[in-house]
Short mmCIF file of C-alpha atoms and ligand atoms in Angstrom, two decimals:
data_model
loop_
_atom_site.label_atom_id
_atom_site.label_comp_id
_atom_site.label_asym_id
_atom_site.label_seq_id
_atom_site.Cartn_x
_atom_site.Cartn_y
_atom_site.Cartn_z
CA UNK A 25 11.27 -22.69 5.58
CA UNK A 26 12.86 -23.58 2.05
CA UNK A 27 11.36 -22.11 -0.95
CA UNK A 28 10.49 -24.90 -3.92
CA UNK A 29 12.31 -24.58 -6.52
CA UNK A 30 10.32 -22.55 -9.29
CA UNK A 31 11.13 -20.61 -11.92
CA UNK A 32 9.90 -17.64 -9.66
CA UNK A 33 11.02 -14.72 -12.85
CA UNK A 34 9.29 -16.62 -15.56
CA UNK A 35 5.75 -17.48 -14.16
CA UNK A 36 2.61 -16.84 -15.42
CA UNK A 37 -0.41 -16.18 -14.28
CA UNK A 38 -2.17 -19.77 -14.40
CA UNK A 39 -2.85 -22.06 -12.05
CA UNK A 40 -0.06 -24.53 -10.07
CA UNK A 41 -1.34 -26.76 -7.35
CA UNK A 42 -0.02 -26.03 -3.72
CA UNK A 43 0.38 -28.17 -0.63
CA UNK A 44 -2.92 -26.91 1.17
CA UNK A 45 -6.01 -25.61 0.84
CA UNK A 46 -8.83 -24.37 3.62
CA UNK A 47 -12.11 -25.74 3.67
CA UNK A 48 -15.30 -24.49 5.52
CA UNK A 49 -18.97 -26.00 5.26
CA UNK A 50 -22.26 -24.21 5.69
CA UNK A 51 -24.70 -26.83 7.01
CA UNK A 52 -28.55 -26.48 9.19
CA UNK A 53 -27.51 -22.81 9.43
CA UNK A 54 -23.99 -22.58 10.57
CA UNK A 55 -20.42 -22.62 9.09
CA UNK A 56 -18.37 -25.37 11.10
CA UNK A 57 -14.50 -24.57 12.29
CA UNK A 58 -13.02 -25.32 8.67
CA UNK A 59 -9.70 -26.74 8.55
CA UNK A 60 -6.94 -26.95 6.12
CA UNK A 61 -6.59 -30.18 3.61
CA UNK A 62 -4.26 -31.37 1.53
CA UNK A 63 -7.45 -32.72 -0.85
CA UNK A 64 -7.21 -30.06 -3.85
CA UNK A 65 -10.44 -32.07 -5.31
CA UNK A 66 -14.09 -31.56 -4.28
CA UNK A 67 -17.05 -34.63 -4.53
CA UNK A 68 -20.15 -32.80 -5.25
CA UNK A 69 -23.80 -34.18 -5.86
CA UNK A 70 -24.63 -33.75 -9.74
CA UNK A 71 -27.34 -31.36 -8.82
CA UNK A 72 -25.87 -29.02 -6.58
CA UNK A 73 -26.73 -25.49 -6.29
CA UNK A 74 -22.92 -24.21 -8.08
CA UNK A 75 -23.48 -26.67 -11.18
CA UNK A 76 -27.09 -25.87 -11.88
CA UNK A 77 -27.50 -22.15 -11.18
CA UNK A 78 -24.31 -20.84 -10.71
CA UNK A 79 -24.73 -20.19 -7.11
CA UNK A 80 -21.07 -18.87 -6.73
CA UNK A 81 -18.91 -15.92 -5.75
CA UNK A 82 -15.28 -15.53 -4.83
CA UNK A 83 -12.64 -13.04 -3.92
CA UNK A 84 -8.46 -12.39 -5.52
CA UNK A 85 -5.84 -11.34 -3.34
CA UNK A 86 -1.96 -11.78 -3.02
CA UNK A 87 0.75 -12.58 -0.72
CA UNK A 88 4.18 -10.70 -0.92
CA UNK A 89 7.80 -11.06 -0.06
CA UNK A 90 8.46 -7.86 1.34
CA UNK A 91 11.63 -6.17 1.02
CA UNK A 92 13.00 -7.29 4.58
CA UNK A 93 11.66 -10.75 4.43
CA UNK A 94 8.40 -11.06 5.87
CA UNK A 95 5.51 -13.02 4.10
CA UNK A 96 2.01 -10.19 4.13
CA UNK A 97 -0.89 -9.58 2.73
CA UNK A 98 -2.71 -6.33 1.38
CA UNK A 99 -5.71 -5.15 2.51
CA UNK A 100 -7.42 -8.97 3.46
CA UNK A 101 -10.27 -7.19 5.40
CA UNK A 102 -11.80 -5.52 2.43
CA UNK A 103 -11.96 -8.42 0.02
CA UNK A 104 -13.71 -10.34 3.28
CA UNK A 105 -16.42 -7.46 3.65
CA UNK A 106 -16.59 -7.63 -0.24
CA UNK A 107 -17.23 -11.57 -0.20
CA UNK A 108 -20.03 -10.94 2.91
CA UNK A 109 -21.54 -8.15 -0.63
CA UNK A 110 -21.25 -10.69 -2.98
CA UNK A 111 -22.36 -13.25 -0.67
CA UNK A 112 -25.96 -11.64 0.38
CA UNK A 113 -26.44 -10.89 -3.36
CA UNK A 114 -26.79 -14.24 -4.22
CA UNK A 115 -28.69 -15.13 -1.71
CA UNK A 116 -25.86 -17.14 0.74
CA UNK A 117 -24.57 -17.04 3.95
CA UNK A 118 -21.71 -14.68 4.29
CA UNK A 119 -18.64 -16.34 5.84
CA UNK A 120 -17.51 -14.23 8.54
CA UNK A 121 -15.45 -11.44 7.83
CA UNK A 122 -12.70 -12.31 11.08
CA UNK A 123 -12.88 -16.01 9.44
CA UNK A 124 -12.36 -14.95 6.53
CA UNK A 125 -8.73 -12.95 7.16
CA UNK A 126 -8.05 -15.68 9.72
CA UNK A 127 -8.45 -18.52 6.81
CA UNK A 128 -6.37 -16.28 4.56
CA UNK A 129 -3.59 -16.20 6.97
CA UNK A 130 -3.27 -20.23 7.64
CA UNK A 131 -4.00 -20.86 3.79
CA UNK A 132 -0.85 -18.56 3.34
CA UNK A 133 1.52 -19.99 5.83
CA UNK A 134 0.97 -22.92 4.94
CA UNK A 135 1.94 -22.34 1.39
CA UNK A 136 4.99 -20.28 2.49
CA UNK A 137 7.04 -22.29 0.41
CA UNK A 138 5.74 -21.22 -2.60
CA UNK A 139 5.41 -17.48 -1.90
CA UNK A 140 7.88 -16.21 -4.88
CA UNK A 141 10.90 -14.07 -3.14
CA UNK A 142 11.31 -10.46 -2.84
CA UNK A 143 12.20 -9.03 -6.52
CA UNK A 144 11.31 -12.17 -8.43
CA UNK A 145 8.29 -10.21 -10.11
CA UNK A 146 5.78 -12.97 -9.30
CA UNK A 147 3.44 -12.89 -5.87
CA UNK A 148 0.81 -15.81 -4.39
CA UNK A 149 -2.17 -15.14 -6.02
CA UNK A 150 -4.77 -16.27 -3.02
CA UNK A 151 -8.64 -17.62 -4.46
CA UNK A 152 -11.01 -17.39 -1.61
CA UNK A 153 -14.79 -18.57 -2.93
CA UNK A 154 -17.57 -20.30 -2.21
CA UNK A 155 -20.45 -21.87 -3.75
CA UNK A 156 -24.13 -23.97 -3.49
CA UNK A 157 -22.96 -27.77 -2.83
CA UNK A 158 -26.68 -29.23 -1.67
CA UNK A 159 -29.14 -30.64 -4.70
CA UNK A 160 -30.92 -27.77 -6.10
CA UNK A 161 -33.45 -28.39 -9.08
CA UNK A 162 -36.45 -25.77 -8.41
CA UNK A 163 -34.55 -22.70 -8.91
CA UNK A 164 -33.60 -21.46 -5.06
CA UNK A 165 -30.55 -20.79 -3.24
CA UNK A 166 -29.05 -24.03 -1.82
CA UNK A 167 -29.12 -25.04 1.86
CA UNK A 168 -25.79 -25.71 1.83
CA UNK A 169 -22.29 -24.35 1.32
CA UNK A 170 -18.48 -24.50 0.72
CA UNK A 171 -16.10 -21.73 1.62
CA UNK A 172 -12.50 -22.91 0.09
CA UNK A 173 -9.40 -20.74 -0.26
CA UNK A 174 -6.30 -22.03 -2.50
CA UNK A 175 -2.86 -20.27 -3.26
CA UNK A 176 -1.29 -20.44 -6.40
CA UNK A 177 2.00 -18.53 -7.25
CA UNK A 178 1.84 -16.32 -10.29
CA UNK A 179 3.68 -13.59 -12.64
CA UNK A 180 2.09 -10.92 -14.53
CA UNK A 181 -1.42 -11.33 -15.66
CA UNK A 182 -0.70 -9.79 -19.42
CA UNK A 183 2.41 -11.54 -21.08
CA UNK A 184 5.13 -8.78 -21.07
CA UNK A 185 4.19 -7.34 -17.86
CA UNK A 186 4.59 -3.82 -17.50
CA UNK A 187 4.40 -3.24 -21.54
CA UNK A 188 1.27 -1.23 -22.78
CA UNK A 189 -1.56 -3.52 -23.92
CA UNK A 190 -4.46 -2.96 -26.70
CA UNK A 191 -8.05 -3.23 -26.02
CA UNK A 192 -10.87 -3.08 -28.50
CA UNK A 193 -14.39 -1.37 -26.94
CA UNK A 194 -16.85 -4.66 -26.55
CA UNK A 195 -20.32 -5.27 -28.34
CA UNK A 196 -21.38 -7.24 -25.03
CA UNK A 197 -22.20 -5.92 -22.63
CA UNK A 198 -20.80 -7.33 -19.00
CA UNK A 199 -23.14 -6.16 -16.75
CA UNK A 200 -26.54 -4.71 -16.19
CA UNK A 201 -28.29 -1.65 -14.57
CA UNK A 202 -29.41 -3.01 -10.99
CA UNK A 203 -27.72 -6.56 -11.90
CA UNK A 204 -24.93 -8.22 -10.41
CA UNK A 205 -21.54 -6.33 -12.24
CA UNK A 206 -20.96 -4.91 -8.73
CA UNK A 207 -20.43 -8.33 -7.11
CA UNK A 208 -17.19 -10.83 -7.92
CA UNK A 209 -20.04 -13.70 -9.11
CA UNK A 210 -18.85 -16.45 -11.25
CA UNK A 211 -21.65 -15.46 -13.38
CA UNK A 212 -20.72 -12.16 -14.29
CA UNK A 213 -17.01 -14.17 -15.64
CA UNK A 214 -18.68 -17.04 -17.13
CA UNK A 215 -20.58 -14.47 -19.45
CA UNK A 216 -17.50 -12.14 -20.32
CA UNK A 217 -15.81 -15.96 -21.41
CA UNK A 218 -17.42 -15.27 -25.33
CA UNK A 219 -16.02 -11.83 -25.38
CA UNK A 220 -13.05 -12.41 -24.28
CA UNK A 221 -12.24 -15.34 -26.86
CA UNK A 222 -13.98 -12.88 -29.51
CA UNK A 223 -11.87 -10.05 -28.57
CA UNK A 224 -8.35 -12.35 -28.47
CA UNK A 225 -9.47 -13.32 -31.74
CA UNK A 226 -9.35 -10.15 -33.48
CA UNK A 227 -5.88 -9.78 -32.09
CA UNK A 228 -7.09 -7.50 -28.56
CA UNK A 229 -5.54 -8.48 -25.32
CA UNK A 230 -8.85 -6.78 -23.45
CA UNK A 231 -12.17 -5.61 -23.95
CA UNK A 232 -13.25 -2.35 -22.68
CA UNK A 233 -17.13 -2.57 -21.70
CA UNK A 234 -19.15 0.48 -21.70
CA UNK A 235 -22.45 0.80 -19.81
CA UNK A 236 -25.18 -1.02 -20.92
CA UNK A 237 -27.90 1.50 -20.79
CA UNK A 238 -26.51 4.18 -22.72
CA UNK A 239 -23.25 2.30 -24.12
CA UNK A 240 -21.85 5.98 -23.83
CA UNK A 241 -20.45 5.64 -20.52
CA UNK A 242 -16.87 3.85 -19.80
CA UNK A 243 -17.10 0.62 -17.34
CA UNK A 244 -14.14 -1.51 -17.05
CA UNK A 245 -12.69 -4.43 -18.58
CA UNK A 246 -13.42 -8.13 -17.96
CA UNK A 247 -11.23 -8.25 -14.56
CA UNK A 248 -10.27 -4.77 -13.94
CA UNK A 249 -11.22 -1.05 -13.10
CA UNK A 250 -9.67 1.79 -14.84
CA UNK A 251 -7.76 4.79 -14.48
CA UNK A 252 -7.17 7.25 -16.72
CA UNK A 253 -4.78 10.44 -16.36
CA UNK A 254 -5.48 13.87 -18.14
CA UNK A 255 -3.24 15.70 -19.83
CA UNK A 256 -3.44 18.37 -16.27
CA UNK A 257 -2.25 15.22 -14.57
CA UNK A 258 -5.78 14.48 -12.44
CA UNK A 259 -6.13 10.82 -11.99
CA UNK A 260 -9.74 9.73 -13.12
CA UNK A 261 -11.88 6.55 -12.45
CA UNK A 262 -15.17 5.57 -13.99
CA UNK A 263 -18.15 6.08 -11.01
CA UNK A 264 -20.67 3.42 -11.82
CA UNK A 265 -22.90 1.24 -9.64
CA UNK A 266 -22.71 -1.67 -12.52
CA UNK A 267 -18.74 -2.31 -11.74
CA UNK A 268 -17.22 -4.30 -9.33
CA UNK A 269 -15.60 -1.89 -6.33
CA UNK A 270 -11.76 -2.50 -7.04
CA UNK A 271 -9.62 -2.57 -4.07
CA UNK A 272 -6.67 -1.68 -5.93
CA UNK A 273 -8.46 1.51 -7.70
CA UNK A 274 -9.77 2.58 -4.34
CA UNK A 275 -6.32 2.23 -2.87
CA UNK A 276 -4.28 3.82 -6.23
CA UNK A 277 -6.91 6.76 -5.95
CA UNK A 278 -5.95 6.89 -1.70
CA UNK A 279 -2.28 6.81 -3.48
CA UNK A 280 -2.39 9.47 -5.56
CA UNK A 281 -4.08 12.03 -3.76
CA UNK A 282 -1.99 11.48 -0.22
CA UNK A 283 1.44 10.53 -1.53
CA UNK A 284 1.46 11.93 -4.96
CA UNK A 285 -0.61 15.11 -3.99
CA UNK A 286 -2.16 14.65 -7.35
CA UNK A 287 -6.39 15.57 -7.93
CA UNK A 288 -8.56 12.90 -8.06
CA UNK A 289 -11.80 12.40 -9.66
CA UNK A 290 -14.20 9.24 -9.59
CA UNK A 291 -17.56 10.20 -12.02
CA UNK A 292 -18.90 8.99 -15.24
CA UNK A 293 -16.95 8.93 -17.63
CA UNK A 294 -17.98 9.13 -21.25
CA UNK A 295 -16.06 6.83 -24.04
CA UNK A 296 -15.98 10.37 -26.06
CA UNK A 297 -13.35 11.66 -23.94
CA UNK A 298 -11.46 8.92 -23.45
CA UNK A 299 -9.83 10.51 -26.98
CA UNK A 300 -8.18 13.47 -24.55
CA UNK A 301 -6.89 11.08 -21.56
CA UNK A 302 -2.81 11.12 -21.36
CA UNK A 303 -2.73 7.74 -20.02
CA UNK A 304 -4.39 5.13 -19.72
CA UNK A 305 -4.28 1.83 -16.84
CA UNK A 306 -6.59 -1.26 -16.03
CA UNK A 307 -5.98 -1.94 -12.12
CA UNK A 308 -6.49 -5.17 -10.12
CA UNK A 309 -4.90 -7.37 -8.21
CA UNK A 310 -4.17 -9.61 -11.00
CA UNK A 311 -3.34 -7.19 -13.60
CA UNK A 312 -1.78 -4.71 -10.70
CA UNK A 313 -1.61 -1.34 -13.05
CA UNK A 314 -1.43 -2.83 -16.98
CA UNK A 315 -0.76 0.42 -19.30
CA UNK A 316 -2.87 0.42 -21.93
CA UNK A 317 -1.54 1.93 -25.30
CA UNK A 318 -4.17 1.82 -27.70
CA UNK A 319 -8.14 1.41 -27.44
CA UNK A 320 -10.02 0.28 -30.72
CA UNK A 321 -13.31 1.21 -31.23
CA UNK A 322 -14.79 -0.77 -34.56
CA UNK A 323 -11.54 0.05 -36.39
CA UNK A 324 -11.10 3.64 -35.15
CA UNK A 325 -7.87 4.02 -32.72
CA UNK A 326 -7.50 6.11 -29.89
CA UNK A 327 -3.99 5.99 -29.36
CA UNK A 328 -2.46 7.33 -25.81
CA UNK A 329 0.13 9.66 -25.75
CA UNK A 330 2.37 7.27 -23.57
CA UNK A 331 2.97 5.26 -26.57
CA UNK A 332 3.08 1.52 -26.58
CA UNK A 333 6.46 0.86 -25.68
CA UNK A 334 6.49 2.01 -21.52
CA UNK A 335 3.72 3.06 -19.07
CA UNK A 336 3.22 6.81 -18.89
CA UNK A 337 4.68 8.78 -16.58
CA UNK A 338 2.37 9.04 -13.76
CA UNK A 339 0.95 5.56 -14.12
CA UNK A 340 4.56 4.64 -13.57
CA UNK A 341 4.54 6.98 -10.43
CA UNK A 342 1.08 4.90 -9.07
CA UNK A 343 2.38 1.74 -9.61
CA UNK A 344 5.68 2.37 -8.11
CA UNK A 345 3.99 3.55 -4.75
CA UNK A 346 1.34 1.18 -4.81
CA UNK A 347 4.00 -2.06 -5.40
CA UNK A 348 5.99 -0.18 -3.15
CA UNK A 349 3.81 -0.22 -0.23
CA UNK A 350 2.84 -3.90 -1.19
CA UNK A 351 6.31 -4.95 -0.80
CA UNK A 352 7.51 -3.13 2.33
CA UNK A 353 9.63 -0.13 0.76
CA UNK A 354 7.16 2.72 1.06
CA UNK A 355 5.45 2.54 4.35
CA UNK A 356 1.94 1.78 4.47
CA UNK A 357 -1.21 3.68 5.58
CA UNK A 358 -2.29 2.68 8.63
CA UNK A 359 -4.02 -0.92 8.51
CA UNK A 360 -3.27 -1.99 4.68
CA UNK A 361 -0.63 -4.73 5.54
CA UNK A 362 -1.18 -7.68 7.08
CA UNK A 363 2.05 -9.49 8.09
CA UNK A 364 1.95 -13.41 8.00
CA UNK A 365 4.83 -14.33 9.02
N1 PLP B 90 -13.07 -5.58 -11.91
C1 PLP B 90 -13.28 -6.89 -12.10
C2 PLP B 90 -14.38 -7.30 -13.01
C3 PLP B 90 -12.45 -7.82 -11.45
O1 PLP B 90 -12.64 -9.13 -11.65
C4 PLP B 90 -11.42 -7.38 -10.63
C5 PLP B 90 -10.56 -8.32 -9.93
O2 PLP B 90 -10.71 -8.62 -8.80
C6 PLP B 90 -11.25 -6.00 -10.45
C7 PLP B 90 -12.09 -5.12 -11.11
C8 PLP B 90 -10.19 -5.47 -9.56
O3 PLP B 90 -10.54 -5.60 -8.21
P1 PLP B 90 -9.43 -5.70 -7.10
O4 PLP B 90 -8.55 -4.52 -7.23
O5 PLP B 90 -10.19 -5.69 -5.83
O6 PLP B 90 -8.72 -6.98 -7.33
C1 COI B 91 -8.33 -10.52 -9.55
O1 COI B 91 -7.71 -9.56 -9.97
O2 COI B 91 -8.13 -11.02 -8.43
C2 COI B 91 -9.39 -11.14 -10.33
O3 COI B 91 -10.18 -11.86 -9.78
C3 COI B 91 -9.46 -10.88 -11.77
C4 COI B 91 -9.43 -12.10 -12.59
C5 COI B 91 -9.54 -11.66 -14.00
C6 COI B 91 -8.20 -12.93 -12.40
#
């Protein structure tokens, strides 16, 4: 299979059309086979279910070049059973999970072509969702249903990759106690959209939210978990039931404890001692591990001890492991890759 001819090292993380897409519809109570298109548009009814009540969830993962030349993925099985989470919350029918890793896998080899090659820095960023197509007026869940995946190659989601970013601590709040900031719903994005642009605005690249309840408590940002190191070298992660379960901070924390031998630590954690962290990371599948250098809180700066010109230390050991194991250098535990092809 030939490659097309991108500009793999230069890419960012936006959104290029690719040769095929998989499509699955939810009708009288079952999902039919699905099937791969090349049709990157969808006809809806002006009433459906997704444009009316935002009846939609989705899922982020990646395909790799590994290091020897095969095409995989990491960890498909847990963004499925996260979907089937999302999926129930909202009140639709959870595509199965088996489905769900199979889809991933045609959608992917498919697109072969346009998985970037081992060392370019970029990766096939794969969108699984789905979403309310039937009319929908009274305020229910719809009767009926999409499930689409599409690929689209992509670089690093914070221009200058790997270099420390600043975030400011957010006056909105992103998610409430017993709401939905646990589930990937379009709603929870749609609503982070005005502090995102407010935050860019005053010249942040993220906002850090803090719990809602208390506002004392650290959450995570609009599309990633954190992870903070202390100055003894224990990795930390926020516990809360109001963020969104990040595969790539449950497998970092897996990372550091069994590979690193470091102590780990997932509880509350409050913004007041975010002031004695080391280091500082946001960690996703878009934004991988992002150093951050500096967190602004209404004009007072909490600057990390890693400085803002190269991730810390450790962060750099996490993310070498955890990109390591992605692309076939560090072996893997036992079920995280999928190989494609
Ligand atoms: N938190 C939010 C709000 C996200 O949108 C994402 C991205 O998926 C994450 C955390 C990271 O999750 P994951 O590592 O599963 O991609
Ligand atoms: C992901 O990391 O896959 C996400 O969905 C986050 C989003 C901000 C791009």
């Amino acid at each position: 299979m030939e490659k097309k001819n991108l500009d793999w090292e230069n890419m960012g993380f936006s959104y290029m059309q690719t040769d095929k897409r998989y499509v699955a519809n939810y009708k009288d109570g079952k999902w039919d086979d699905g099937a791969l298109t090349d049709d990157a548009n969808i006809v809806m009814n002006e009433c459906a279910g997704v444009l009316q009540y935002a009846q939609t969830v989705f899922e982020g993962l990646k395909a790799y070049t590994t290091e020897d030349g095969h095409i995989v993925t990491f960890r498909p099985d847990l963004n499925a059973s996260r979907m089937v989470d999302s999926a129930k919350r909202l009140e639709m029918p959870p595509f199965p999970e088996d489905r769900f890793v199979d889809a991933v896998e045609q959608v992917v080899k498919a697109n072969a072509a346009y998985v970037p090659p081992y060392g370019s820095g970029a990766t096939l960023y794969i969108r699984p969702y789905m979403f309310g197509i039937n009319p929908v007026i009274g305020v229910k869940p719809a009767d009926e249903y999409q499930f689409r995946i599409f690929t689209t190659p992509v670089g690093p989601y914070f221009k200058g990759g790997a270099k420390p970013i600043t975030i400011c601590v957010s006056d909105f709040d992103r998610a409430a106690p017993h709401g939905t900031g646990h589930i990937k719903a379009g709603l929870n994005y749609a609503m982070s959209l005005h502090a995102i642009v407010t935050a860019h605005a005053n010249g942040f690249d993220e906002n850090m939210y803090l719990d809602s309840a208390t506002r004392t408590k650290v959450e995570e940002t609009g599309g990633a978990n954190f992870i903070f190191v202390t100055k003894d070298n224990k990795i930390v992660t926020p516990h809360s039931n109001t963020i969104l379960p990040s595969i790539t901070r449950r497998s970092i924390m897996y990372v550091a404890e069994h590979y690193l031998g470091l102590e780990v630590e997932e509880r509350d954690v409050y913004f007041d001692e975010v002031k004695d962290f080391a280091e500082c990371g946001l960690c996703g599948t878009a934004a991988v591990i992002s150093p951050v250098g500096k967190i602004v809180n209404h004009g007072e700066e909490i600057c990390m001890p890693s400085g803002m010109e190269k991730m810390g230390p450790t962060t750099q050991k996490l993310y070498d492991t955890l990109t390591g194991i992605q692309m076939g250098h560090i072996e893997a535990p036992e079920g995280w890759i999928k190989v494609i092809e």
